[in-house]
Coordinates of C-alpha atoms in Angstrom, one line a residue:
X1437 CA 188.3 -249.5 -26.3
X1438 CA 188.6 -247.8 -29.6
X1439 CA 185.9 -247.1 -31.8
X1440 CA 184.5 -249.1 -34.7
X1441 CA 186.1 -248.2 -37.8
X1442 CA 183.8 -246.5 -39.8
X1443 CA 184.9 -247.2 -43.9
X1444 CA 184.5 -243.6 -45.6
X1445 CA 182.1 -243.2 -48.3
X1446 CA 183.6 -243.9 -51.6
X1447 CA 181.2 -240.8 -52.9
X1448 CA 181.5 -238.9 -50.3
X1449 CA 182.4 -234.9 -51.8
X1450 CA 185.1 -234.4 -49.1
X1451 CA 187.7 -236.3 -51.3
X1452 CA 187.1 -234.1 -54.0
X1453 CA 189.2 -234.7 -57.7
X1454 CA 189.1 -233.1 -60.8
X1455 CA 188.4 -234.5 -64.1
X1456 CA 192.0 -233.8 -65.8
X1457 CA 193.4 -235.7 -62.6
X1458 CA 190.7 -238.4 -63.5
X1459 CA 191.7 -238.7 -67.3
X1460 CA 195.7 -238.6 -66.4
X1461 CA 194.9 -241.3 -63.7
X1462 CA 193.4 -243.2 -66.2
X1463 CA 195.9 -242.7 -68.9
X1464 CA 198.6 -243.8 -67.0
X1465 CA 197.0 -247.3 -66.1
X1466 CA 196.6 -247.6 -69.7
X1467 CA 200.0 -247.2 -70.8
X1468 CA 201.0 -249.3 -68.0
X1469 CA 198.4 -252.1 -69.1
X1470 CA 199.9 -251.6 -72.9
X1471 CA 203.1 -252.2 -72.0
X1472 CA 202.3 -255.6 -69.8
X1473 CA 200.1 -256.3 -73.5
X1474 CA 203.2 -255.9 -75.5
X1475 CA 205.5 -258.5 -73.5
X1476 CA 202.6 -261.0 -72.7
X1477 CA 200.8 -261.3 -76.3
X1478 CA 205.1 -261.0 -78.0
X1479 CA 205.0 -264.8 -76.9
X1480 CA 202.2 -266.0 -78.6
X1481 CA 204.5 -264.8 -81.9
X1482 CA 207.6 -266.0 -80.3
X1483 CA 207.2 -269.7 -78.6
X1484 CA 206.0 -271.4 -81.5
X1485 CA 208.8 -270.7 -83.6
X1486 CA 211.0 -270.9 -80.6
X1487 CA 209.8 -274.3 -80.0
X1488 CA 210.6 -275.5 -83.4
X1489 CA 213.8 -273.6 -83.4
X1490 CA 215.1 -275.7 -80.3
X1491 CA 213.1 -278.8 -81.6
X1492 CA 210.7 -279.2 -78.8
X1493 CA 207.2 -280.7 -79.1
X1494 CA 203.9 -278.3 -79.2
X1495 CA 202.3 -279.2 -76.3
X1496 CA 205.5 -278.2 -74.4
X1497 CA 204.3 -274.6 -75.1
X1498 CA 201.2 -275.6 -74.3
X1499 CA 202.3 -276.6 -70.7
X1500 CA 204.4 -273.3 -70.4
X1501 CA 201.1 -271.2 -70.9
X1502 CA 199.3 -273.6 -68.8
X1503 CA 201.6 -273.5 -65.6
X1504 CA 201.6 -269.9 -66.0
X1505 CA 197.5 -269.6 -66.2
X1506 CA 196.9 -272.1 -63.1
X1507 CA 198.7 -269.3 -60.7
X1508 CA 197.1 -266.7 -62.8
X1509 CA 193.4 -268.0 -61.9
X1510 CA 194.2 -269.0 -58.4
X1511 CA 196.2 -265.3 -57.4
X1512 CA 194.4 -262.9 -59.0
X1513 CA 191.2 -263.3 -56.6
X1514 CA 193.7 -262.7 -53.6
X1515 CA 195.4 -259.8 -55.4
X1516 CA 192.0 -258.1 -55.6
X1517 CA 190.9 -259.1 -52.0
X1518 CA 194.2 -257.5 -50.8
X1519 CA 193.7 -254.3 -52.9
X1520 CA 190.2 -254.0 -50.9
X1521 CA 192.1 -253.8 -47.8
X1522 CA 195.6 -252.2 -48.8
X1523 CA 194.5 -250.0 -52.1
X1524 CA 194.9 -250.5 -55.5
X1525 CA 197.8 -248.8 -56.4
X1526 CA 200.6 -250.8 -54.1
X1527 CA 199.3 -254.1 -55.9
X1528 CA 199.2 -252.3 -59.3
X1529 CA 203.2 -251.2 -58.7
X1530 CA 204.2 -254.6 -57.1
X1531 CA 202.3 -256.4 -60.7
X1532 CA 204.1 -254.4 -62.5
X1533 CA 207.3 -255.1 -61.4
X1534 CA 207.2 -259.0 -60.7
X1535 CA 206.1 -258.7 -64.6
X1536 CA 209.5 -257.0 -65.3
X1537 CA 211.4 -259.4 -63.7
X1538 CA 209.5 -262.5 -64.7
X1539 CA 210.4 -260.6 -68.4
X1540 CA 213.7 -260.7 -67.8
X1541 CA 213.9 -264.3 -66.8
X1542 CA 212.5 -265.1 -69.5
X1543 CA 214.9 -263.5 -71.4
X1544 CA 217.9 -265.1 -70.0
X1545 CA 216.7 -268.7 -70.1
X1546 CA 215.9 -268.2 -73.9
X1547 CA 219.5 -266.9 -74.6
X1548 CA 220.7 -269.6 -72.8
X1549 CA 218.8 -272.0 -75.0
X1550 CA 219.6 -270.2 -78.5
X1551 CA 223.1 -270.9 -77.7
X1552 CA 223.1 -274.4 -76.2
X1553 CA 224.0 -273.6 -73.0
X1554 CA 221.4 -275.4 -71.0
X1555 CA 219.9 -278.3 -73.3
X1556 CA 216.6 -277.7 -74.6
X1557 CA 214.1 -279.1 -72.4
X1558 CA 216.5 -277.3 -69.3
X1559 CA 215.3 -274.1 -71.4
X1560 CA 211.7 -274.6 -71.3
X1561 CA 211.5 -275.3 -68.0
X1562 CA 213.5 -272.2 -67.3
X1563 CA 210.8 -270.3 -69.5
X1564 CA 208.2 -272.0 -67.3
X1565 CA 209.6 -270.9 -64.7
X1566 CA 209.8 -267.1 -65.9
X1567 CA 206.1 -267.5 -66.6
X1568 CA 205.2 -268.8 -63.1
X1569 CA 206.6 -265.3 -61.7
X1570 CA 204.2 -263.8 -64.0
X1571 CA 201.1 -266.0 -63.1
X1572 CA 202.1 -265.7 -59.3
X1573 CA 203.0 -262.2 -58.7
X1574 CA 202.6 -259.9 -61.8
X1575 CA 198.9 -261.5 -61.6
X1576 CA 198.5 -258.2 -59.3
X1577 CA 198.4 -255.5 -61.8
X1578 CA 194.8 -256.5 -63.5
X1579 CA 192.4 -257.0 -60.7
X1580 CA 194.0 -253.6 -59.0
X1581 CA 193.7 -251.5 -62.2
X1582 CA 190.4 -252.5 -62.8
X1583 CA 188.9 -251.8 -58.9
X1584 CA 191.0 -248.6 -59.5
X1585 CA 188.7 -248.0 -62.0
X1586 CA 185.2 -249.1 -61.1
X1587 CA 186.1 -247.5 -57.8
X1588 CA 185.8 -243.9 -60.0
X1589 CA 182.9 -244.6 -61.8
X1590 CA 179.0 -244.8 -61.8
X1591 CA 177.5 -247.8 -63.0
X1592 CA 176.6 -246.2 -66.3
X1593 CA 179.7 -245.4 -66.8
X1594 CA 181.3 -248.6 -65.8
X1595 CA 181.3 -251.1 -68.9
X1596 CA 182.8 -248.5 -71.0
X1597 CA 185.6 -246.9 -68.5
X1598 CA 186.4 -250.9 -68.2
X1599 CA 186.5 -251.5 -71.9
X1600 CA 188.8 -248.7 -72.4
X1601 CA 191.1 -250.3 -69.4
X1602 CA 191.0 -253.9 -70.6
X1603 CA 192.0 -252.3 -74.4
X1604 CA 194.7 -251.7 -73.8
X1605 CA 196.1 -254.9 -73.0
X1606 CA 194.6 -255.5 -76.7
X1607 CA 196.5 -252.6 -77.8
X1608 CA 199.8 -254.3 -75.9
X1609 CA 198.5 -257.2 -78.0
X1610 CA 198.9 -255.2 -81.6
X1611 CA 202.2 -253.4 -80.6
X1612 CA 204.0 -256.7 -79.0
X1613 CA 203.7 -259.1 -82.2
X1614 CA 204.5 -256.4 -84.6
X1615 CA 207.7 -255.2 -82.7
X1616 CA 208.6 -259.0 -82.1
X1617 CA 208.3 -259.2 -86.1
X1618 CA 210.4 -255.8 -86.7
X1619 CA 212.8 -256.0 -83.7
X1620 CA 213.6 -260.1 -83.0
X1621 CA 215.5 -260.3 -86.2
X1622 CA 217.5 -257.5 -85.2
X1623 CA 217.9 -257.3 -82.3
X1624 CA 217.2 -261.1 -81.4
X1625 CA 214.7 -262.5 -78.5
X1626 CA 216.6 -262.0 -75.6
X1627 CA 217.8 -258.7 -76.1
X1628 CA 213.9 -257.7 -77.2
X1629 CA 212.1 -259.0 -73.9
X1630 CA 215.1 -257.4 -71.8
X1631 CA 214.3 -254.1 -73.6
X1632 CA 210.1 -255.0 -72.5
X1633 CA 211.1 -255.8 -69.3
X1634 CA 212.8 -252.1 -68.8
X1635 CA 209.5 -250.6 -70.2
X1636 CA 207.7 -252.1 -67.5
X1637 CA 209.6 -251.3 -64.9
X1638 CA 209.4 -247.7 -66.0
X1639 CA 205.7 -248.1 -66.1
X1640 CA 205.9 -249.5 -62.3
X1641 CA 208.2 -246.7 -61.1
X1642 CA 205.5 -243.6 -63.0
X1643 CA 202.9 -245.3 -61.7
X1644 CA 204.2 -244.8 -57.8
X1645 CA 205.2 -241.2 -58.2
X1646 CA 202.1 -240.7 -60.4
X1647 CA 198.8 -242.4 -59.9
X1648 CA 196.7 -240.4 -57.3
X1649 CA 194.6 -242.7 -54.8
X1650 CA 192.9 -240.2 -52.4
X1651 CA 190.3 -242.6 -51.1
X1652 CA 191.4 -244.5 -48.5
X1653 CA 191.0 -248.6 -48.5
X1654 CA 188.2 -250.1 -47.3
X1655 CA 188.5 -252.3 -44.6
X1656 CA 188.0 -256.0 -44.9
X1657 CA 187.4 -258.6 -42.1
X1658 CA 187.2 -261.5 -44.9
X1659 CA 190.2 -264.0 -44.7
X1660 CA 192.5 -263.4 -47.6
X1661 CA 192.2 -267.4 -48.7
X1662 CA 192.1 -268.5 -52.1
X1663 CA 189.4 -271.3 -51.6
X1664 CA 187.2 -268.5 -49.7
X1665 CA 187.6 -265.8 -52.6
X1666 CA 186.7 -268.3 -55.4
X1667 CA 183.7 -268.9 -53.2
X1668 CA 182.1 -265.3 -53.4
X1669 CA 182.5 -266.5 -57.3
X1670 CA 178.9 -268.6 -56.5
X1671 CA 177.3 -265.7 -55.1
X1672 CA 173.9 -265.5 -57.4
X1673 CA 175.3 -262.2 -58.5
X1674 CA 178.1 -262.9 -60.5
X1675 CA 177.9 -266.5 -60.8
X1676 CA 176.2 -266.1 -64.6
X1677 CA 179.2 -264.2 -65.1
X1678 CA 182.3 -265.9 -64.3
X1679 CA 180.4 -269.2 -65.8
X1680 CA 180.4 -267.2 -69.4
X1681 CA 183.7 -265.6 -68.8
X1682 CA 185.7 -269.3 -68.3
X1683 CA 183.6 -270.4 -71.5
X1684 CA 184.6 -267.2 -73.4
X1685 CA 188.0 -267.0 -72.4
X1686 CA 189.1 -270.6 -73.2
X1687 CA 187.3 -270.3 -76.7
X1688 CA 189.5 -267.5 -77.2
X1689 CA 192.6 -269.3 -75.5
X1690 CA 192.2 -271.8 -78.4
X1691 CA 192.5 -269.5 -80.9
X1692 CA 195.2 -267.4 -79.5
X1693 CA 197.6 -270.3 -79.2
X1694 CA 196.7 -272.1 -81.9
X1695 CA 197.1 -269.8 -84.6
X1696 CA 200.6 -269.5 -85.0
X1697 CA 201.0 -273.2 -85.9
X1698 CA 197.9 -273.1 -87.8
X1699 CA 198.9 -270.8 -90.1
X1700 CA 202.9 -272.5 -90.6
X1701 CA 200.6 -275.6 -91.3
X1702 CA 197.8 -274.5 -93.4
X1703 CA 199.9 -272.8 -95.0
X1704 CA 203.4 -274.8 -95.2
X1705 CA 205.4 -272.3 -93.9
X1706 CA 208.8 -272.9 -92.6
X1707 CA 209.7 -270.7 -89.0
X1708 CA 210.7 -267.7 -90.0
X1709 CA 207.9 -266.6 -92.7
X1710 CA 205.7 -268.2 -89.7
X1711 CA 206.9 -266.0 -87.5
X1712 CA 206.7 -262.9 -89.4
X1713 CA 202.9 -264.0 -91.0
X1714 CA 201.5 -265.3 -87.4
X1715 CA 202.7 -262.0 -86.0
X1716 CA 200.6 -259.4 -88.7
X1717 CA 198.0 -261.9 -88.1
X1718 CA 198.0 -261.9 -84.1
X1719 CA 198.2 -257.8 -84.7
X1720 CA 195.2 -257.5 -86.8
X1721 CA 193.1 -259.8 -84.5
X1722 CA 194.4 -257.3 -81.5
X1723 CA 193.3 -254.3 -83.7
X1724 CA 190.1 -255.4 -84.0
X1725 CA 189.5 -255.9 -80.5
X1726 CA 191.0 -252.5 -79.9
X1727 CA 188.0 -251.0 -82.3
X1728 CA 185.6 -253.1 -80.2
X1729 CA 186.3 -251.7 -76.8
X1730 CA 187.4 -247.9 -77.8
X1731 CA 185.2 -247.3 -80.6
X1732 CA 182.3 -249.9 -81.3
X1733 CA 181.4 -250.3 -77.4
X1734 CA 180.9 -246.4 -77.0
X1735 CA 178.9 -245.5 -79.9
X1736 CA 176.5 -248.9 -79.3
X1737 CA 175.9 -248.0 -75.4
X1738 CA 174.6 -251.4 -74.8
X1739 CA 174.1 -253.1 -71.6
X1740 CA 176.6 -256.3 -70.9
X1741 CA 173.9 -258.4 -71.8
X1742 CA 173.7 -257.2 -75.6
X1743 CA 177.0 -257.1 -75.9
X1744 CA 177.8 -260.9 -74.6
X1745 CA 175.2 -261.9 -76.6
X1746 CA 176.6 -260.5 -80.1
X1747 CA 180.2 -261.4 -78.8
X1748 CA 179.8 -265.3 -78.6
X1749 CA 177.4 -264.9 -81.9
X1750 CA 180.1 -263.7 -83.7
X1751 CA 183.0 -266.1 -82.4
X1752 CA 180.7 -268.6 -83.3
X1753 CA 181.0 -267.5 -86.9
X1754 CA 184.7 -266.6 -86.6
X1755 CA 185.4 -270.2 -85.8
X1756 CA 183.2 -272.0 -88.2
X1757 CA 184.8 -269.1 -90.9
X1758 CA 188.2 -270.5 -90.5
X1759 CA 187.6 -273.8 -91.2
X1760 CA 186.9 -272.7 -94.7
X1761 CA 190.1 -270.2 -95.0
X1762 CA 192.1 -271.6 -97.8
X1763 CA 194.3 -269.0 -97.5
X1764 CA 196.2 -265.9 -95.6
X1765 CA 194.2 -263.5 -96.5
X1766 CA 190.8 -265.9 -95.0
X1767 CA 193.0 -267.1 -91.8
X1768 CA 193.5 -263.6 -90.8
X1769 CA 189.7 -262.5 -91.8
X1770 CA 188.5 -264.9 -89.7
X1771 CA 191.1 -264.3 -86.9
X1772 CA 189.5 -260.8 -87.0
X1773 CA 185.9 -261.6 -86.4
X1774 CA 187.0 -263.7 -83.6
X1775 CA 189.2 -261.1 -81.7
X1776 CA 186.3 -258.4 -82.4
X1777 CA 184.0 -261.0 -80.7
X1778 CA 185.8 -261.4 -77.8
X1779 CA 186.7 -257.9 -77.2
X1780 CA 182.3 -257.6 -76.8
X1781 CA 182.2 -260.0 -75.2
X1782 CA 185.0 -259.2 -72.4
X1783 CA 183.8 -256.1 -72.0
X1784 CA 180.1 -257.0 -71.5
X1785 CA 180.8 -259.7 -68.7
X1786 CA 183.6 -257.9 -67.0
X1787 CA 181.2 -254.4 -66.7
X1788 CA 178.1 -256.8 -65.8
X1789 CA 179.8 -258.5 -62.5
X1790 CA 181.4 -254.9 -61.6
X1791 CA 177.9 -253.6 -61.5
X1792 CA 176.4 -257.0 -59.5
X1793 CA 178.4 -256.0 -56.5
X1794 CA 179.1 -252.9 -53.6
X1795 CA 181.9 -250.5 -54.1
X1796 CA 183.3 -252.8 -51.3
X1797 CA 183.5 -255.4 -53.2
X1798 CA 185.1 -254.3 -56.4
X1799 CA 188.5 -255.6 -55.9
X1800 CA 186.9 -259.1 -55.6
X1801 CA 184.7 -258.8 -58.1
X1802 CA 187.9 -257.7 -60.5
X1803 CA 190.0 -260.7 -59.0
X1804 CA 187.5 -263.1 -59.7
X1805 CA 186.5 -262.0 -63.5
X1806 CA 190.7 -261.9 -64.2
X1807 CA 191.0 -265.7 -62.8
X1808 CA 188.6 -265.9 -65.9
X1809 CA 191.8 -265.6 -68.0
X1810 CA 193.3 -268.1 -65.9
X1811 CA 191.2 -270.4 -66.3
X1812 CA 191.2 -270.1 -70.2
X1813 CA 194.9 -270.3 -70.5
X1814 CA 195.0 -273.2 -67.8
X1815 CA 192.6 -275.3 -70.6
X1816 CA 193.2 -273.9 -73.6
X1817 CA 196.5 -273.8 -74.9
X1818 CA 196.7 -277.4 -73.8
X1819 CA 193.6 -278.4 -75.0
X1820 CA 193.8 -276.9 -78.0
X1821 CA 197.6 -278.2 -78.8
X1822 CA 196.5 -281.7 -78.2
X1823 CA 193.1 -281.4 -80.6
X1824 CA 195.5 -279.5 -83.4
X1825 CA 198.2 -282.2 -82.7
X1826 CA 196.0 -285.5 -82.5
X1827 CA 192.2 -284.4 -84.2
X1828 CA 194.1 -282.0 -86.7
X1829 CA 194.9 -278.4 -87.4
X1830 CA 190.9 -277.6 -87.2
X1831 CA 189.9 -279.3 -84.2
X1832 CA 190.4 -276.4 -82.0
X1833 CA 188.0 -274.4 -84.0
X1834 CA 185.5 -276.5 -84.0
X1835 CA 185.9 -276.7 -80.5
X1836 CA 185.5 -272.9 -80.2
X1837 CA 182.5 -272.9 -82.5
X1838 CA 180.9 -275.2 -80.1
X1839 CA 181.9 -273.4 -76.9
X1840 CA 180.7 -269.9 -78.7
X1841 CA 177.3 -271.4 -78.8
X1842 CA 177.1 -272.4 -75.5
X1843 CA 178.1 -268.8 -74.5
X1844 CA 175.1 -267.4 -76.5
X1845 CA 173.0 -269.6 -74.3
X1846 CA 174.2 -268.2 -71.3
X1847 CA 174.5 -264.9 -71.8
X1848 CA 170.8 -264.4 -73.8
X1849 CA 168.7 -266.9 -71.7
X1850 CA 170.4 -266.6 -67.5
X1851 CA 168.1 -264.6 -65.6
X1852 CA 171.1 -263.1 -63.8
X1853 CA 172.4 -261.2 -66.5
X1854 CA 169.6 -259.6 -67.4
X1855 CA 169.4 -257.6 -64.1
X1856 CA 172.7 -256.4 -65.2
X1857 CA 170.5 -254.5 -68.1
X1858 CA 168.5 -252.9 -65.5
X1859 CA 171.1 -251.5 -63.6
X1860 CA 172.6 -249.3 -65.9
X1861 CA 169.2 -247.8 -66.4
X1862 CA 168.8 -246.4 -63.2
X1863 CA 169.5 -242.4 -62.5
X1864 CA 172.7 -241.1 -62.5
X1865 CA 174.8 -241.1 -59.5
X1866 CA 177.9 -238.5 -58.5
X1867 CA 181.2 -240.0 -59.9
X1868 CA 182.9 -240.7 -57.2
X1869 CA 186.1 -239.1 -56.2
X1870 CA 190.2 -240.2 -57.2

């Protein structure tokens, strides 16, 4: 009979890597996560004036992001259960290029519907469909990356390295609504999301000649079953945190699909100038999550604690700010606090459940903390859609206001995230190795 498999040490100095190998690792996951930024967050510019374009209720956009987010939340717990046992970097590649193709689907279902090939509703269902890819398979990339990650780093280190990673979705997030504003005119929306889908793809194929992943897998005698890995989500640990990240993220799910029609209605704008307005709004808010996570997070070394705390205190005041915006210039201020809030926020629950749990436990820690976004998407756009459609254009931000508060509650008063303050106090362990 064999022996036991004995899981290596993921500090162990025998896989030894070198800092530049580190920072190129590193870098290269961002540019990947950027790109998958740039086609997701294009859409939230797109659809709305899509939907009016091919004269198509709201809530059908609604139920596009929804379908998507259900198979978001309930694969990317499996994706990082699998990465425990396979690696990270097979599940980043195969993310990467389901996203492509999911891209490109998307693509072809909208040309068809620009041109009145398939009737309308046939198009949104094709678009659904595209989206489902995405939710299913390119759900992969997220909870990979960021095991890949906290897998390399000490748990001083970890909130930070992860705010850097999850920034550059945001970054995708400024450079995807600008570009759709520059480029859809131009070049129109199919022929734009076929040239994102390339860029991923490229992203997919650097990433498996590239990325380094010297440390072999750990092994894993846990079924991969979705009902078991959002189990481990109760675990005392991280149960404070997934509790505030599903409140966080569909406060900000809200806001993100709301806005576009918000500011065509607020502001009686026809689809076009809403387009191009909603876009340079959606690109500030990113920015200013951008300066959260690479520049703010860093110089205030806080603990996940502080920095859930200030995030839902200032989405709080983002969303009670807009309902007094009268006009573009207001919108987009108070678009800003709220996108600075959440990338705090973000950051400070995703770094607090990474450093609950073992090394051996990362990738379902990261799985778990993605479904988050799910989860958000799965209530928000709809949600929202239907208060903005039935209550009134300001009904989702009173909603947000309301869910901001309960966030404060959680994240200031559960004794469970405060031990998530002491851990990043303890002495400095060796970083361990690519």
């Amino acid at each position: 009979m064999s022996a036991p498999y004995d899981p290596p040490d993921p500090y162990d100095p025998s896989h030894p890597s070198s800092e530049d190998e580190r920072r190129a690792a590193f870098r290269l996951l961002f540019l990947c996560l950027m790109a998958t930024g740039i086609g997701n967050n294009m859409l939230f510019a797109i659809l709305p004036p899509l939907a009016r374009e091919l004269n198509v209720a709201e809530y059908w956009v609604g139920a596009i992001y929804t379908l998507s987010a259900v198979l978001f939340m309930t694969m990317t717990p499996i994706w990082g259960a699998l990465s425990d046992r396979k690696g990270r970097k097979p599940f980043i590649v195969f993310g990467l290029s389901a996203f492509s193709i999911s891209t490109l689907v998307f693509a072809i279902a909208t040309w068809a519907g620009e041109n009145a090939w398939i009737p309308p509703l046939g198009a949104i269902f094709a678009m659904a469909l595209a989206r489902a890819l995405f939710g299913s398979l390119g759900s992969a990339t997220n909870p990979s990356a960021q095991a890949y990650v906290a897998d390399r780093t000490t748990p001083a280190e970890r909130t930070e390295a992860l705010a850097g990673l999850t920034a550059a979705f945001g970054l995708g997030a400024v450079i995807g609504p600008a570009l759709a504003a520059s480029f859809v005119e131009w070049l129109g929306v199919a022929a734009f999301m076929v040239m994102i889908s390339i860029m991923v793809a490229l992203g997919a194929f650097a990433v498996w000649m590239r990325l380094p992943e010297k440390t072999p897998p750990q092994v894993q005698s846990r079924p991969i079953n979705p009902l078991k890995q959002f189990a481990f989500g109760a675990d005392p640990r991280i149960f404070p945190f997934m509790i505030y990240g599903a409140v966080i993220w569909v406060t900000q799910s809200l806001s993100l699909s709301s806005i576009a029609f918000f500011i065509m209605d607020r502001l009686s704008l026809d689809e076009d100038m809403g387009l191009q307005l909603s876009s340079i709004a959606l690109a500030t808010g990113a920015g200013a999550l951008i300066v959260a996570q690479l520049v703010v997070i860093p110089a205030m070394k806080a603990t996940p604690r502080l920095l859930m705390t200030h995030g839902a205190i200032i989405t709080v005041a983002g969303s009670l700010f807009m309902l007094f915006a009268a006009n573009y210039g207001g919108i987009v201020f108070a678009y800003i606090l709220i996108s600075f809030a959440f990338g705090l926020a973000r950051s400070g629950f995703v770094g607090g459940a990474s450093i609950a749990v073992k090394p051996e436990e990362q990738g379902r820690a990261a799985g778990l903390t993605t479904a988050t976004a799910g989860l958000g998407f799965i209530i928000g756009p709809v949600g929202g859609l239907f208060l903005f459609n039935q209550l009134g254009m300001f009904a989702p931000y009173i909603a947000a206001a309301v869910l901001g508060s309960l966030a404060i509650v959680i994240a200031w008063f559960h004794p469970g995230i405060a031990k998530a303050a002491e851990a990043v106090e303890i002495k400095p362990e060796p970083r361990p190795p690519l």
